[in-house]
Amino acid sequence: MLGRIRREAENITINRTGILGVQSISTQYESVARPLDSLGITEIQYAPQGAQTASLQLNTLLTHTLEEGHSSQMSLDVMQNLTGNIPFSGIIDYGAEKIYFSEGYLETYSVSCGIGEVPQTSTTSTIFGDFGTGVLFSEYAQGPGLIPSLNIPSYSSMEVNLDEFSSNRMTSFSVDIATPRIPIYTLNADKPAKVIAGTPIEVNVNFSLDIDDYKIKNMRFVPDETVFRNATITLKKNNSDTTLLSYSFDNMLLTSESFKGGAESNAVANFNLRSFILR
């Protein structure tokens, strides 16, 4: 029967944990089959060339977190825990069908929020293991997933620790973490023998301020008087002092600043902080 799959019939589970607050899921793979080119050919033949991988992108509202003290995880955000060395597997349900995937590794993690918004996370991952549907993937069938608790932070319940905010009002922020991966392949195998965590991890933090007394730095002083900052962003449960998530980075380099003013708007400053973490 002709029909459509509605949003309530779509969900994703990663490492036996339900991912809630999902706004969009995107996943794909591309064939590595390429035509063979040689003298005297009478028909086109194909052979695999290159490693076969798939990709997964998730955009979620940060509305659900793990319980405090769950397992030995470092963060209450399921996806933030995957920025380390941990691979993941999972299932995407859509109607009566399922897409299975294994040996996924997170490559980028972003969180952002502005006034009047619920914080949102975005991730991109590479699948080095298996990906697809059907009976061949029955071994990846997972039991009922852990359901994170409803904990909604808001723009009014977050704290930012940075010198410039003592007299200047933050209107938005974003944190972007890039975690490179290096697959190691061997002969007689179509999957990597291991996936090494690349180094360094690049972290970018962006802020927008309604400024009062913020001073733009002198670009001619770079790099002789390079400006470093320690930044801590704490997300608390709405109308509560309960801390849900915290992002803390030391010795971040001030890499850019901008100023914008208009007849119908407040003066705004935007700046970027960047750091590299060795692992």
mmCIF file with all atom_site columns, N, CA and C in Angstrom, residues 184-248:
data_model
loop_
_atom_site.group_PDB
_atom_site.id
_atom_site.type_symbol
_atom_site.label_atom_id
_atom_site.label_alt_id
_atom_site.label_comp_id
_atom_site.label_asym_id
_atom_site.label_entity_id
_atom_site.label_seq_id
_atom_site.pdbx_PDB_ins_code
_atom_site.Cartn_x
_atom_site.Cartn_y
_atom_site.Cartn_z
_atom_site.occupancy
_atom_site.B_iso_or_equiv
_atom_site.pdbx_formal_charge
_atom_site.auth_seq_id
_atom_site.auth_comp_id
_atom_site.auth_asym_id
_atom_site.auth_atom_id
_atom_site.pdbx_PDB_model_num
ATOM 1   N N  . ILE A 1 184 ? 43.342 2.033  10.116 1.00 0.00 ? 184 ILE A N  1
ATOM 2   C CA . ILE A 1 184 ? 44.492 1.220  9.730  1.00 0.00 ? 184 ILE A CA 1
ATOM 3   C C  . ILE A 1 184 ? 43.970 -0.048 9.051  1.00 0.00 ? 184 ILE A C  1
ATOM 4   N N  . TYR A 1 185 ? 44.242 -0.165 7.748  1.00 0.00 ? 185 TYR A N  1
ATOM 5   C CA . TYR A 1 185 ? 43.761 -1.315 6.976  1.00 0.00 ? 185 TYR A CA 1
ATOM 6   C C  . TYR A 1 185 ? 44.888 -2.323 6.760  1.00 0.00 ? 185 TYR A C  1
ATOM 7   N N  . THR A 1 186 ? 44.505 -3.585 6.611  1.00 0.00 ? 186 THR A N  1
ATOM 8   C CA . THR A 1 186 ? 45.448 -4.655 6.298  1.00 0.00 ? 186 THR A CA 1
ATOM 9   C C  . THR A 1 186 ? 44.903 -5.454 5.117  1.00 0.00 ? 186 THR A C  1
ATOM 10  N N  . LEU A 1 187 ? 45.782 -6.232 4.475  1.00 0.00 ? 187 LEU A N  1
ATOM 11  C CA . LEU A 1 187 ? 45.340 -7.109 3.399  1.00 0.00 ? 187 LEU A CA 1
ATOM 12  C C  . LEU A 1 187 ? 44.396 -8.182 3.939  1.00 0.00 ? 187 LEU A C  1
ATOM 13  N N  . ASN A 1 188 ? 43.542 -8.687 3.077  1.00 0.00 ? 188 ASN A N  1
ATOM 14  C CA . ASN A 1 188 ? 42.602 -9.752 3.413  1.00 0.00 ? 188 ASN A CA 1
ATOM 15  C C  . ASN A 1 188 ? 41.559 -9.308 4.436  1.00 0.00 ? 188 ASN A C  1
ATOM 16  N N  . ALA A 1 189 ? 41.193 -8.036 4.405  1.00 0.00 ? 189 ALA A N  1
ATOM 17  C CA . ALA A 1 189 ? 40.149 -7.535 5.305  1.00 0.00 ? 189 ALA A CA 1
ATOM 18  C C  . ALA A 1 189 ? 39.496 -6.322 4.662  1.00 0.00 ? 189 ALA A C  1
ATOM 19  N N  . ASP A 1 190 ? 38.165 -6.242 4.773  1.00 0.00 ? 190 ASP A N  1
ATOM 20  C CA . ASP A 1 190 ? 37.474 -5.094 4.197  1.00 0.00 ? 190 ASP A CA 1
ATOM 21  C C  . ASP A 1 190 ? 37.100 -4.053 5.246  1.00 0.00 ? 190 ASP A C  1
ATOM 22  N N  . LYS A 1 191 ? 37.496 -4.312 6.497  1.00 0.00 ? 191 LYS A N  1
ATOM 23  C CA . LYS A 1 191 ? 37.292 -3.350 7.569  1.00 0.00 ? 191 LYS A CA 1
ATOM 24  C C  . LYS A 1 191 ? 38.657 -3.015 8.170  1.00 0.00 ? 191 LYS A C  1
ATOM 25  N N  . PRO A 1 192 ? 38.830 -1.842 8.750  1.00 0.00 ? 192 PRO A N  1
ATOM 26  C CA . PRO A 1 192 ? 40.117 -1.512 9.357  1.00 0.00 ? 192 PRO A CA 1
ATOM 27  C C  . PRO A 1 192 ? 40.422 -2.403 10.550 1.00 0.00 ? 192 PRO A C  1
ATOM 28  N N  . ALA A 1 193 ? 41.693 -2.767 10.691 1.00 0.00 ? 193 ALA A N  1
ATOM 29  C CA . ALA A 1 193 ? 42.111 -3.553 11.847 1.00 0.00 ? 193 ALA A CA 1
ATOM 30  C C  . ALA A 1 193 ? 41.937 -2.758 13.131 1.00 0.00 ? 193 ALA A C  1
ATOM 31  N N  . LYS A 1 194 ? 42.123 -1.459 13.032 1.00 0.00 ? 194 LYS A N  1
ATOM 32  C CA . LYS A 1 194 ? 41.879 -0.562 14.163 1.00 0.00 ? 194 LYS A CA 1
ATOM 33  C C  . LYS A 1 194 ? 41.674 0.841  13.623 1.00 0.00 ? 194 LYS A C  1
ATOM 34  N N  . VAL A 1 195 ? 41.086 1.681  14.446 1.00 0.00 ? 195 VAL A N  1
ATOM 35  C CA . VAL A 1 195 ? 40.913 3.090  14.115 1.00 0.00 ? 195 VAL A CA 1
ATOM 36  C C  . VAL A 1 195 ? 41.585 3.900  15.209 1.00 0.00 ? 195 VAL A C  1
ATOM 37  N N  . ILE A 1 196 ? 42.608 4.640  14.822 1.00 0.00 ? 196 ILE A N  1
ATOM 38  C CA . ILE A 1 196 ? 43.398 5.409  15.781 1.00 0.00 ? 196 ILE A CA 1
ATOM 39  C C  . ILE A 1 196 ? 42.799 6.801  15.941 1.00 0.00 ? 196 ILE A C  1
ATOM 40  N N  . ALA A 1 197 ? 42.753 7.261  17.167 1.00 0.00 ? 197 ALA A N  1
ATOM 41  C CA . ALA A 1 197 ? 42.315 8.631  17.426 1.00 0.00 ? 197 ALA A CA 1
ATOM 42  C C  . ALA A 1 197 ? 43.409 9.585  16.987 1.00 0.00 ? 197 ALA A C  1
ATOM 43  N N  . GLY A 1 198 ? 43.105 10.425 16.013 1.00 0.00 ? 198 GLY A N  1
ATOM 44  C CA . GLY A 1 198 ? 44.092 11.379 15.524 1.00 0.00 ? 198 GLY A CA 1
ATOM 45  C C  . GLY A 1 198 ? 44.348 12.492 16.523 1.00 0.00 ? 198 GLY A C  1
ATOM 46  N N  . THR A 1 199 ? 45.408 13.207 16.302 1.00 0.00 ? 199 THR A N  1
ATOM 47  C CA . THR A 1 199 ? 45.769 14.311 17.182 1.00 0.00 ? 199 THR A CA 1
ATOM 48  C C  . THR A 1 199 ? 46.364 15.429 16.336 1.00 0.00 ? 199 THR A C  1
ATOM 49  N N  . PRO A 1 200 ? 46.160 16.695 16.689 1.00 0.00 ? 200 PRO A N  1
ATOM 50  C CA . PRO A 1 200 ? 45.435 17.155 17.877 1.00 0.00 ? 200 PRO A CA 1
ATOM 51  C C  . PRO A 1 200 ? 43.938 17.289 17.618 1.00 0.00 ? 200 PRO A C  1
ATOM 52  N N  . ILE A 1 201 ? 43.165 17.412 18.711 1.00 0.00 ? 201 ILE A N  1
ATOM 53  C CA . ILE A 1 201 ? 41.752 17.766 18.630 1.00 0.00 ? 201 ILE A CA 1
ATOM 54  C C  . ILE A 1 201 ? 41.662 19.283 18.537 1.00 0.00 ? 201 ILE A C  1
ATOM 55  N N  . GLU A 1 202 ? 40.933 19.774 17.549 1.00 0.00 ? 202 GLU A N  1
ATOM 56  C CA . GLU A 1 202 ? 40.769 21.225 17.396 1.00 0.00 ? 202 GLU A CA 1
ATOM 57  C C  . GLU A 1 202 ? 39.442 21.665 18.010 1.00 0.00 ? 202 GLU A C  1
ATOM 58  N N  . VAL A 1 203 ? 39.512 22.695 18.841 1.00 0.00 ? 203 VAL A N  1
ATOM 59  C CA . VAL A 1 203 ? 38.320 23.227 19.509 1.00 0.00 ? 203 VAL A CA 1
ATOM 60  C C  . VAL A 1 203 ? 38.165 24.696 19.143 1.00 0.00 ? 203 VAL A C  1
ATOM 61  N N  . ASN A 1 204 ? 36.981 25.073 18.679 1.00 0.00 ? 204 ASN A N  1
ATOM 62  C CA . ASN A 1 204 ? 36.658 26.471 18.396 1.00 0.00 ? 204 ASN A CA 1
ATOM 63  C C  . ASN A 1 204 ? 35.446 26.881 19.220 1.00 0.00 ? 204 ASN A C  1
ATOM 64  N N  . VAL A 1 205 ? 35.555 28.019 19.892 1.00 0.00 ? 205 VAL A N  1
ATOM 65  C CA . VAL A 1 205 ? 34.445 28.570 20.671 1.00 0.00 ? 205 VAL A CA 1
ATOM 66  C C  . VAL A 1 205 ? 34.147 29.963 20.133 1.00 0.00 ? 205 VAL A C  1
ATOM 67  N N  . ASN A 1 206 ? 32.897 30.207 19.781 1.00 0.00 ? 206 ASN A N  1
ATOM 68  C CA . ASN A 1 206 ? 32.480 31.505 19.248 1.00 0.00 ? 206 ASN A CA 1
ATOM 69  C C  . ASN A 1 206 ? 31.455 32.144 20.173 1.00 0.00 ? 206 ASN A C  1
ATOM 70  N N  . PHE A 1 207 ? 31.601 33.459 20.404 1.00 0.00 ? 207 PHE A N  1
ATOM 71  C CA . PHE A 1 207 ? 30.677 34.210 21.244 1.00 0.00 ? 207 PHE A CA 1
ATOM 72  C C  . PHE A 1 207 ? 30.182 35.437 20.495 1.00 0.00 ? 207 PHE A C  1
ATOM 73  N N  . SER A 1 208 ? 28.949 35.835 20.793 1.00 0.00 ? 208 SER A N  1
ATOM 74  C CA . SER A 1 208 ? 28.411 37.126 20.364 1.00 0.00 ? 208 SER A CA 1
ATOM 75  C C  . SER A 1 208 ? 28.006 37.898 21.612 1.00 0.00 ? 208 SER A C  1
ATOM 76  N N  . LEU A 1 209 ? 28.399 39.184 21.664 1.00 0.00 ? 209 LEU A N  1
ATOM 77  C CA . LEU A 1 209 ? 28.135 40.012 22.839 1.00 0.00 ? 209 LEU A CA 1
ATOM 78  C C  . LEU A 1 209 ? 27.418 41.290 22.455 1.00 0.00 ? 209 LEU A C  1
ATOM 79  N N  . ASP A 1 210 ? 26.418 41.675 23.259 1.00 0.00 ? 210 ASP A N  1
ATOM 80  C CA . ASP A 1 210 ? 25.946 43.054 23.257 1.00 0.00 ? 210 ASP A CA 1
ATOM 81  C C  . ASP A 1 210 ? 26.917 43.812 24.147 1.00 0.00 ? 210 ASP A C  1
ATOM 82  N N  . ILE A 1 211 ? 27.702 44.702 23.551 1.00 0.00 ? 211 ILE A N  1
ATOM 83  C CA . ILE A 1 211 ? 28.855 45.228 24.276 1.00 0.00 ? 211 ILE A CA 1
ATOM 84  C C  . ILE A 1 211 ? 28.536 46.518 25.024 1.00 0.00 ? 211 ILE A C  1
ATOM 85  N N  . ASP A 1 212 ? 29.248 46.662 26.142 1.00 0.00 ? 212 ASP A N  1
ATOM 86  C CA . ASP A 1 212 ? 29.205 47.871 26.957 1.00 0.00 ? 212 ASP A CA 1
ATOM 87  C C  . ASP A 1 212 ? 30.580 48.526 26.938 1.00 0.00 ? 212 ASP A C  1
ATOM 88  N N  . ASP A 1 213 ? 31.563 47.817 27.505 1.00 0.00 ? 213 ASP A N  1
ATOM 89  C CA . ASP A 1 213 ? 32.916 48.370 27.559 1.00 0.00 ? 213 ASP A CA 1
ATOM 90  C C  . ASP A 1 213 ? 33.949 47.411 26.960 1.00 0.00 ? 213 ASP A C  1
ATOM 91  N N  . TYR A 1 214 ? 33.511 46.501 26.099 1.00 0.00 ? 214 TYR A N  1
ATOM 92  C CA . TYR A 1 214 ? 34.433 45.548 25.488 1.00 0.00 ? 214 TYR A CA 1
ATOM 93  C C  . TYR A 1 214 ? 35.416 46.281 24.576 1.00 0.00 ? 214 TYR A C  1
ATOM 94  N N  . LYS A 1 215 ? 36.682 45.922 24.677 1.00 0.00 ? 215 LYS A N  1
ATOM 95  C CA . LYS A 1 215 ? 37.729 46.566 23.895 1.00 0.00 ? 215 LYS A CA 1
ATOM 96  C C  . LYS A 1 215 ? 38.281 45.603 22.845 1.00 0.00 ? 215 LYS A C  1
ATOM 97  N N  . ILE A 1 216 ? 38.190 46.007 21.581 1.00 0.00 ? 216 ILE A N  1
ATOM 98  C CA . ILE A 1 216 ? 38.791 45.223 20.507 1.00 0.00 ? 216 ILE A CA 1
ATOM 99  C C  . ILE A 1 216 ? 40.308 45.286 20.644 1.00 0.00 ? 216 ILE A C  1
ATOM 100 N N  . LYS A 1 217 ? 40.968 44.140 20.479 1.00 0.00 ? 217 LYS A N  1
ATOM 101 C CA . LYS A 1 217 ? 42.421 44.092 20.606 1.00 0.00 ? 217 LYS A CA 1
ATOM 102 C C  . LYS A 1 217 ? 43.084 44.703 19.371 1.00 0.00 ? 217 LYS A C  1
ATOM 103 N N  . ASN A 1 218 ? 44.339 45.080 19.503 1.00 0.00 ? 218 ASN A N  1
ATOM 104 C CA . ASN A 1 218 ? 45.107 45.660 18.403 1.00 0.00 ? 218 ASN A CA 1
ATOM 105 C C  . ASN A 1 218 ? 45.705 44.542 17.557 1.00 0.00 ? 218 ASN A C  1
ATOM 106 N N  . MET A 1 219 ? 45.315 44.455 16.282 1.00 0.00 ? 219 MET A N  1
ATOM 107 C CA . MET A 1 219 ? 45.780 43.345 15.453 1.00 0.00 ? 219 MET A CA 1
ATOM 108 C C  . MET A 1 219 ? 47.283 43.390 15.228 1.00 0.00 ? 219 MET A C  1
ATOM 109 N N  . ARG A 1 220 ? 47.908 44.558 15.376 1.00 0.00 ? 220 ARG A N  1
ATOM 110 C CA . ARG A 1 220 ? 49.352 44.662 15.161 1.00 0.00 ? 220 ARG A CA 1
ATOM 111 C C  . ARG A 1 220 ? 50.147 44.044 16.304 1.00 0.00 ? 220 ARG A C  1
ATOM 112 N N  . PHE A 1 221 ? 49.472 43.720 17.401 1.00 0.00 ? 221 PHE A N  1
ATOM 113 C CA . PHE A 1 221 ? 50.167 43.126 18.537 1.00 0.00 ? 221 PHE A CA 1
ATOM 114 C C  . PHE A 1 221 ? 50.302 41.610 18.407 1.00 0.00 ? 221 PHE A C  1
ATOM 115 N N  . VAL A 1 222 ? 49.700 41.037 17.369 1.00 0.00 ? 222 VAL A N  1
ATOM 116 C CA . VAL A 1 222 ? 49.764 39.593 17.169 1.00 0.00 ? 222 VAL A CA 1
ATOM 117 C C  . VAL A 1 222 ? 50.989 39.263 16.317 1.00 0.00 ? 222 VAL A C  1
ATOM 118 N N  . PRO A 1 223 ? 51.835 38.277 16.671 1.00 0.00 ? 223 PRO A N  1
ATOM 119 C CA . PRO A 1 223 ? 51.657 37.365 17.799 1.00 0.00 ? 223 PRO A CA 1
ATOM 120 C C  . PRO A 1 223 ? 52.402 37.787 19.062 1.00 0.00 ? 223 PRO A C  1
ATOM 121 N N  . ASP A 1 224 ? 53.038 38.965 19.058 1.00 0.00 ? 224 ASP A N  1
ATOM 122 C CA . ASP A 1 224 ? 53.864 39.347 20.203 1.00 0.00 ? 224 ASP A CA 1
ATOM 123 C C  . ASP A 1 224 ? 53.067 39.436 21.499 1.00 0.00 ? 224 ASP A C  1
ATOM 124 N N  . GLU A 1 225 ? 51.841 39.910 21.416 1.00 0.00 ? 225 GLU A N  1
ATOM 125 C CA . GLU A 1 225 ? 50.995 40.009 22.600 1.00 0.00 ? 225 GLU A CA 1
ATOM 126 C C  . GLU A 1 225 ? 49.734 39.174 22.392 1.00 0.00 ? 225 GLU A C  1
ATOM 127 N N  . THR A 1 226 ? 49.950 37.915 22.062 1.00 0.00 ? 226 THR A N  1
ATOM 128 C CA . THR A 1 226 ? 48.840 37.007 21.810 1.00 0.00 ? 226 THR A CA 1
ATOM 129 C C  . THR A 1 226 ? 47.968 36.883 23.052 1.00 0.00 ? 226 THR A C  1
ATOM 130 N N  . VAL A 1 227 ? 46.654 36.916 22.835 1.00 0.00 ? 227 VAL A N  1
ATOM 131 C CA . VAL A 1 227 ? 45.708 36.873 23.940 1.00 0.00 ? 227 VAL A CA 1
ATOM 132 C C  . VAL A 1 227 ? 45.206 35.447 24.137 1.00 0.00 ? 227 VAL A C  1
ATOM 133 N N  . PHE A 1 228 ? 45.347 34.932 25.357 1.00 0.00 ? 228 PHE A N  1
ATOM 134 C CA . PHE A 1 228 ? 44.842 33.607 25.700 1.00 0.00 ? 228 PHE A CA 1
ATOM 135 C C  . PHE A 1 228 ? 43.728 33.742 26.730 1.00 0.00 ? 228 PHE A C  1
ATOM 136 N N  . ARG A 1 229 ? 42.765 32.850 26.649 1.00 0.00 ? 229 ARG A N  1
ATOM 137 C CA . ARG A 1 229 ? 41.633 32.879 27.561 1.00 0.00 ? 229 ARG A CA 1
ATOM 138 C C  . ARG A 1 229 ? 41.304 31.460 28.030 1.00 0.00 ? 229 ARG A C  1
ATOM 139 N N  . ASN A 1 230 ? 40.810 31.369 29.261 1.00 0.00 ? 230 ASN A N  1
ATOM 140 C CA . ASN A 1 230 ? 40.193 30.148 29.757 1.00 0.00 ? 230 ASN A CA 1
ATOM 141 C C  . ASN A 1 230 ? 38.682 30.333 29.669 1.00 0.00 ? 230 ASN A C  1
ATOM 142 N N  . ALA A 1 231 ? 37.989 29.373 29.097 1.00 0.00 ? 231 ALA A N  1
ATOM 143 C CA . ALA A 1 231 ? 36.545 29.505 28.898 1.00 0.00 ? 231 ALA A CA 1
ATOM 144 C C  . ALA A 1 231 ? 35.819 28.311 29.505 1.00 0.00 ? 231 ALA A C  1
ATOM 145 N N  . THR A 1 232 ? 34.775 28.585 30.264 1.00 0.00 ? 232 THR A N  1
ATOM 146 C CA . THR A 1 232 ? 33.920 27.546 30.831 1.00 0.00 ? 232 THR A CA 1
ATOM 147 C C  . THR A 1 232 ? 32.462 27.903 30.574 1.00 0.00 ? 232 THR A C  1
ATOM 148 N N  . ILE A 1 233 ? 31.736 26.991 29.953 1.00 0.00 ? 233 ILE A N  1
ATOM 149 C CA . ILE A 1 233 ? 30.308 27.173 29.690 1.00 0.00 ? 233 ILE A CA 1
ATOM 150 C C  . ILE A 1 233 ? 29.559 26.088 30.449 1.00 0.00 ? 233 ILE A C  1
ATOM 151 N N  . THR A 1 234 ? 28.642 26.482 31.304 1.00 0.00 ? 234 THR A N  1
ATOM 152 C CA . THR A 1 234 ? 27.876 25.547 32.124 1.00 0.00 ? 234 THR A CA 1
ATOM 153 C C  . THR A 1 234 ? 26.398 25.643 31.768 1.00 0.00 ? 234 THR A C  1
ATOM 154 N N  . LEU A 1 235 ? 25.805 24.513 31.421 1.00 0.00 ? 235 LEU A N  1
ATOM 155 C CA . LEU A 1 235 ? 24.375 24.454 31.117 1.00 0.00 ? 235 LEU A CA 1
ATOM 156 C C  . LEU A 1 235 ? 23.650 23.841 32.304 1.00 0.00 ? 235 LEU A C  1
ATOM 157 N N  . LYS A 1 236 ? 22.683 24.570 32.839 1.00 0.00 ? 236 LYS A N  1
ATOM 158 C CA . LYS A 1 236 ? 21.913 24.102 33.985 1.00 0.00 ? 236 LYS A CA 1
ATOM 159 C C  . LYS A 1 236 ? 20.479 23.808 33.572 1.00 0.00 ? 236 LYS A C  1
ATOM 160 N N  . LYS A 1 237 ? 19.844 22.949 34.361 1.00 0.00 ? 237 LYS A N  1
ATOM 161 C CA . LYS A 1 237 ? 18.443 22.634 34.121 1.00 0.00 ? 237 LYS A CA 1
ATOM 162 C C  . LYS A 1 237 ? 17.615 23.895 34.258 1.00 0.00 ? 237 LYS A C  1
ATOM 163 N N  . ASN A 1 238 ? 16.615 24.035 33.408 1.00 0.00 ? 238 ASN A N  1
ATOM 164 C CA . ASN A 1 238 ? 15.794 25.240 33.394 1.00 0.00 ? 238 ASN A CA 1
ATOM 165 C C  . ASN A 1 238 ? 15.196 25.518 34.771 1.00 0.00 ? 238 ASN A C  1
ATOM 166 N N  . ASN A 1 239 ? 15.322 26.768 35.228 1.00 0.00 ? 239 ASN A N  1
ATOM 167 C CA . ASN A 1 239 ? 14.806 27.203 36.529 1.00 0.00 ? 239 ASN A CA 1
ATOM 168 C C  . ASN A 1 239 ? 15.363 26.363 37.675 1.00 0.00 ? 239 ASN A C  1
ATOM 169 N N  . SER A 1 240 ? 16.644 26.018 37.589 1.00 0.00 ? 240 SER A N  1
ATOM 170 C CA . SER A 1 240 ? 17.261 25.165 38.602 1.00 0.00 ? 240 SER A CA 1
ATOM 171 C C  . SER A 1 240 ? 18.751 25.449 38.661 1.00 0.00 ? 240 SER A C  1
ATOM 172 N N  . ASP A 1 241 ? 19.378 25.049 39.781 1.00 0.00 ? 241 ASP A N  1
ATOM 173 C CA . ASP A 1 241 ? 20.830 25.132 39.910 1.00 0.00 ? 241 ASP A CA 1
ATOM 174 C C  . ASP A 1 241 ? 21.498 23.801 39.580 1.00 0.00 ? 241 ASP A C  1
ATOM 175 N N  . THR A 1 242 ? 20.743 22.846 39.075 1.00 0.00 ? 242 THR A N  1
ATOM 176 C CA . THR A 1 242 ? 21.285 21.534 38.734 1.00 0.00 ? 242 THR A CA 1
ATOM 177 C C  . THR A 1 242 ? 22.102 21.620 37.448 1.00 0.00 ? 242 THR A C  1
ATOM 178 N N  . THR A 1 243 ? 23.394 21.307 37.543 1.00 0.00 ? 243 THR A N  1
ATOM 179 C CA . THR A 1 243 ? 24.273 21.348 36.375 1.00 0.00 ? 243 THR A CA 1
ATOM 180 C C  . THR A 1 243 ? 24.061 20.107 35.516 1.00 0.00 ? 243 THR A C  1
ATOM 181 N N  . LEU A 1 244 ? 23.794 20.319 34.231 1.00 0.00 ? 244 LEU A N  1
ATOM 182 C CA . LEU A 1 244 ? 23.613 19.217 33.297 1.00 0.00 ? 244 LEU A CA 1
ATOM 183 C C  . LEU A 1 244 ? 24.884 18.941 32.504 1.00 0.00 ? 244 LEU A C  1
ATOM 184 N N  . LEU A 1 245 ? 25.475 19.980 31.942 1.00 0.00 ? 245 LEU A N  1
ATOM 185 C CA . LEU A 1 245 ? 26.669 19.827 31.119 1.00 0.00 ? 245 LEU A CA 1
ATOM 186 C C  . LEU A 1 245 ? 27.606 20.992 31.355 1.00 0.00 ? 245 LEU A C  1
ATOM 187 N N  . SER A 1 246 ? 28.895 20.728 31.200 1.00 0.00 ? 246 SER A N  1
ATOM 188 C CA . SER A 1 246 ? 29.892 21.786 31.342 1.00 0.00 ? 246 SER A CA 1
ATOM 189 C C  . SER A 1 246 ? 30.974 21.595 30.287 1.00 0.00 ? 246 SER A C  1
ATOM 190 N N  . TYR A 1 247 ? 31.327 22.679 29.619 1.00 0.00 ? 247 TYR A N  1
ATOM 191 C CA . TYR A 1 247 ? 32.397 22.676 28.616 1.00 0.00 ? 247 TYR A CA 1
ATOM 192 C C  . TYR A 1 247 ? 33.487 23.613 29.120 1.00 0.00 ? 247 TYR A C  1
ATOM 193 N N  . SER A 1 248 ? 34.684 23.087 29.326 1.00 0.00 ? 248 SER A N  1
ATOM 194 C CA . SER A 1 248 ? 35.767 23.889 29.893 1.00 0.00 ? 248 SER A CA 1
ATOM 195 C C  . SER A 1 248 ? 37.037 23.695 29.079 1.00 0.00 ? 248 SER A C  1
#
